[in-house]
Amino acid sequence: MPPAEVKRTTQLALLHSGTTGVPKGAVLTHRNLLFQTHAYFADIDKLGPNDAVLHPARCRTARVATHCRSFAAGAVNVIPESGHFEPEEIFELLDHWHGASFFAAPTMVVRLLASPAARSPQHLKTLVYGGAPNVRRGFIARD
């Protein structure tokens, strides 16, 4: 597709309540997803066929970009068997899958650290978090 046409082409529209609970919509274009994918590879992390990307929560705007990155790199996409975020299951997956990366909201990180299953993951490569204010006291390292 010519660049002028790509920037005007809607890829998808998402309706969600986000982290605030206030309903909102997000329209993502092909061009937006392409640039997000390139920016991730250039500025954050290189993914490849030997890496795994966990998708521990429902698909929302940030996770759509995660899907694009993992598909573009040929990485393994891992969806927890439970179908939702369970800290114990996430730690098991991080111990199993080499080169594991995932996106988490700060509340998910706090839940991971507070979990009785909390431990240093064997194969965590990259954790990208955001989407809500982080609570600093929740990020204090565990022994």
GROMACS .gro file of C-alpha atoms in nm:
model
  143
    1MET     CA    1   0.000   0.000   0.000
    2PRO     CA    2   0.135   0.350  -0.075
    3PRO     CA    3   0.233   0.542   0.246
    4ALA     CA    4  -0.035   0.808   0.192
    5GLU     CA    5  -0.300   0.537   0.181
    6VAL     CA    6  -0.160   0.343   0.477
    7LYS     CA    7  -0.180   0.635   0.720
    8ARG     CA    8  -0.553   0.682   0.651
    9THR     CA    9  -0.649   0.316   0.673
   10THR     CA   10  -0.803   0.210   1.003
   11GLN     CA   11  -0.670  -0.123   1.126
   12LEU     CA   12  -0.906  -0.158   1.420
   13ALA     CA   13  -1.115   0.031   1.670
   14LEU     CA   14  -1.112  -0.077   2.034
   15LEU     CA   15  -1.370   0.015   2.295
   16HIS     CA   16  -1.263  -0.042   2.652
   17SER     CA   17  -1.275   0.098   3.002
   18GLY     CA   18  -0.896   0.100   3.046
   19THR     CA   19  -0.743   0.129   3.389
   20THR     CA   20  -0.973   0.414   3.494
   21GLY     CA   21  -1.302   0.237   3.431
   22VAL     CA   22  -1.418   0.525   3.209
   23PRO     CA   23  -1.537   0.395   2.868
   24LYS     CA   24  -1.329   0.519   2.575
   25GLY     CA   25  -1.237   0.426   2.223
   26ALA     CA   26  -0.905   0.395   2.046
   27VAL     CA   27  -0.862   0.389   1.670
   28LEU     CA   28  -0.539   0.236   1.544
   29THR     CA   29  -0.423   0.264   1.185
   30HIS     CA   30  -0.195   0.029   0.994
   31ARG     CA   31   0.070   0.299   0.999
   32ASN     CA   32   0.040   0.347   1.377
   33LEU     CA   33   0.089  -0.025   1.442
   34LEU     CA   34   0.380  -0.040   1.197
   35PHE     CA   35   0.558   0.251   1.368
   36GLN     CA   36   0.490   0.109   1.716
   37THR     CA   37   0.646  -0.220   1.605
   38HIS     CA   38   0.955  -0.053   1.457
   39ALA     CA   39   0.997   0.175   1.760
   40TYR     CA   40   0.982  -0.123   1.998
   41PHE     CA   41   1.255  -0.306   1.805
   42ALA     CA   42   1.469   0.009   1.781
   43ASP     CA   43   1.430   0.143   2.136
   44ILE     CA   44   1.325  -0.134   2.373
   45ASP     CA   45   1.401  -0.491   2.273
   46LYS     CA   46   1.486  -0.717   1.984
   47LEU     CA   47   1.256  -1.017   1.953
   48GLY     CA   48   1.329  -1.325   1.748
   49PRO     CA   49   1.204  -1.677   1.678
   50ASN     CA   50   1.373  -1.808   1.996
   51ASP     CA   51   1.181  -1.564   2.218
   52ALA     CA   52   0.837  -1.597   2.375
   53VAL     CA   53   0.579  -1.325   2.437
   54LEU     CA   54   0.327  -1.386   2.716
   55HIS     CA   55  -0.025  -1.249   2.678
   56PRO     CA   56  -0.151  -1.276   3.037
   57ALA     CA   57  -0.455  -1.050   3.009
   58ARG     CA   58  -0.738  -0.959   2.778
   59CYS     CA   59  -0.654  -0.785   2.452
   60ARG     CA   60  -0.647  -0.408   2.488
   61THR     CA   61  -0.473  -0.130   2.296
   62ALA     CA   62  -0.121  -0.195   2.429
   63ARG     CA   63  -0.155  -0.568   2.380
   64VAL     CA   64  -0.256  -0.527   2.015
   65ALA     CA   65   0.083  -0.363   1.956
   66THR     CA   66   0.244  -0.651   2.149
   67HIS     CA   67   0.078  -0.901   1.916
   68CYS     CA   68   0.212  -0.711   1.612
   69ARG     CA   69   0.567  -0.715   1.748
   70SER     CA   70   0.566  -1.083   1.833
   71PHE     CA   71   0.414  -1.185   1.499
   72ALA     CA   72   0.659  -0.964   1.305
   73ALA     CA   73   0.956  -1.122   1.485
   74GLY     CA   74   0.829  -1.478   1.458
   75ALA     CA   75   0.833  -1.514   1.838
   76VAL     CA   76   0.623  -1.774   2.019
   77ASN     CA   77   0.295  -1.629   2.150
   78VAL     CA   78   0.200  -1.776   2.487
   79ILE     CA   79  -0.154  -1.747   2.618
   80PRO     CA   80  -0.195  -1.876   2.975
   81GLU     CA   81  -0.415  -2.182   3.000
   82SER     CA   82  -0.629  -2.007   3.264
   83GLY     CA   83  -0.713  -1.738   3.008
   84HIS     CA   84  -0.646  -1.458   3.255
   85PHE     CA   85  -0.381  -1.315   3.486
   86GLU     CA   86  -0.282  -1.555   3.766
   87PRO     CA   87   0.056  -1.473   3.928
   88GLU     CA   88   0.149  -1.835   4.003
   89GLU     CA   89   0.080  -1.935   3.643
   90ILE     CA   90   0.282  -1.637   3.512
   91PHE     CA   91   0.585  -1.740   3.721
   92GLU     CA   92   0.556  -2.096   3.588
   93LEU     CA   93   0.545  -1.967   3.231
   94LEU     CA   94   0.844  -1.736   3.292
   95ASP     CA   95   1.038  -2.036   3.421
   96HIS     CA   96   0.944  -2.244   3.116
   97TRP     CA   97   0.970  -2.012   2.814
   98HIS     CA   98   1.315  -1.881   2.722
   99GLY     CA   99   1.348  -1.513   2.625
  100ALA     CA  100   1.008  -1.435   2.776
  101SER     CA  101   0.863  -1.084   2.751
  102PHE     CA  102   0.527  -0.937   2.841
  103PHE     CA  103   0.332  -0.618   2.901
  104ALA     CA  104   0.174  -0.560   3.243
  105ALA     CA  105  -0.020  -0.286   3.412
  106PRO     CA  106   0.149  -0.171   3.735
  107THR     CA  107  -0.120  -0.345   3.941
  108MET     CA  108  -0.020  -0.673   3.774
  109VAL     CA  109   0.344  -0.618   3.875
  110VAL     CA  110   0.236  -0.547   4.234
  111ARG     CA  111   0.030  -0.870   4.233
  112LEU     CA  112   0.330  -1.065   4.101
  113LEU     CA  113   0.557  -0.930   4.377
  114ALA     CA  114   0.294  -0.993   4.648
  115SER     CA  115   0.223  -1.348   4.534
  116PRO     CA  116   0.333  -1.642   4.752
  117ALA     CA  117   0.476  -1.781   4.424
  118ALA     CA  118   0.703  -1.474   4.377
  119ARG     CA  119   1.058  -1.559   4.277
  120SER     CA  120   1.323  -1.445   4.032
  121PRO     CA  121   1.197  -1.566   3.694
  122GLN     CA  122   1.446  -1.791   3.518
  123HIS     CA  123   1.385  -1.666   3.164
  124LEU     CA  124   1.235  -1.316   3.186
  125LYS     CA  125   1.389  -1.103   2.913
  126THR     CA  126   1.174  -0.789   2.913
  127LEU     CA  127   0.884  -0.658   3.120
  128VAL     CA  128   0.711  -0.350   2.980
  129TYR     CA  129   0.463  -0.191   3.217
  130GLY     CA  130   0.238   0.110   3.207
  131GLY     CA  131  -0.119   0.223   3.169
  132ALA     CA  132  -0.171   0.338   3.527
  133PRO     CA  133   0.028   0.524   3.789
  134ASN     CA  134   0.278   0.296   3.956
  135VAL     CA  135   0.279   0.264   4.330
  136ARG     CA  136   0.644   0.285   4.427
  137ARG     CA  137   0.610   0.089   4.749
  138GLY     CA  138   0.471  -0.202   4.547
  139PHE     CA  139   0.794  -0.228   4.348
  140ILE     CA  140   1.029  -0.278   4.643
  141ALA     CA  141   1.246  -0.584   4.577
  142ARG     CA  142   1.169  -0.902   4.766
  143ASP     CA  143   1.435  -1.115   4.932
   0.00000   0.00000   0.00000
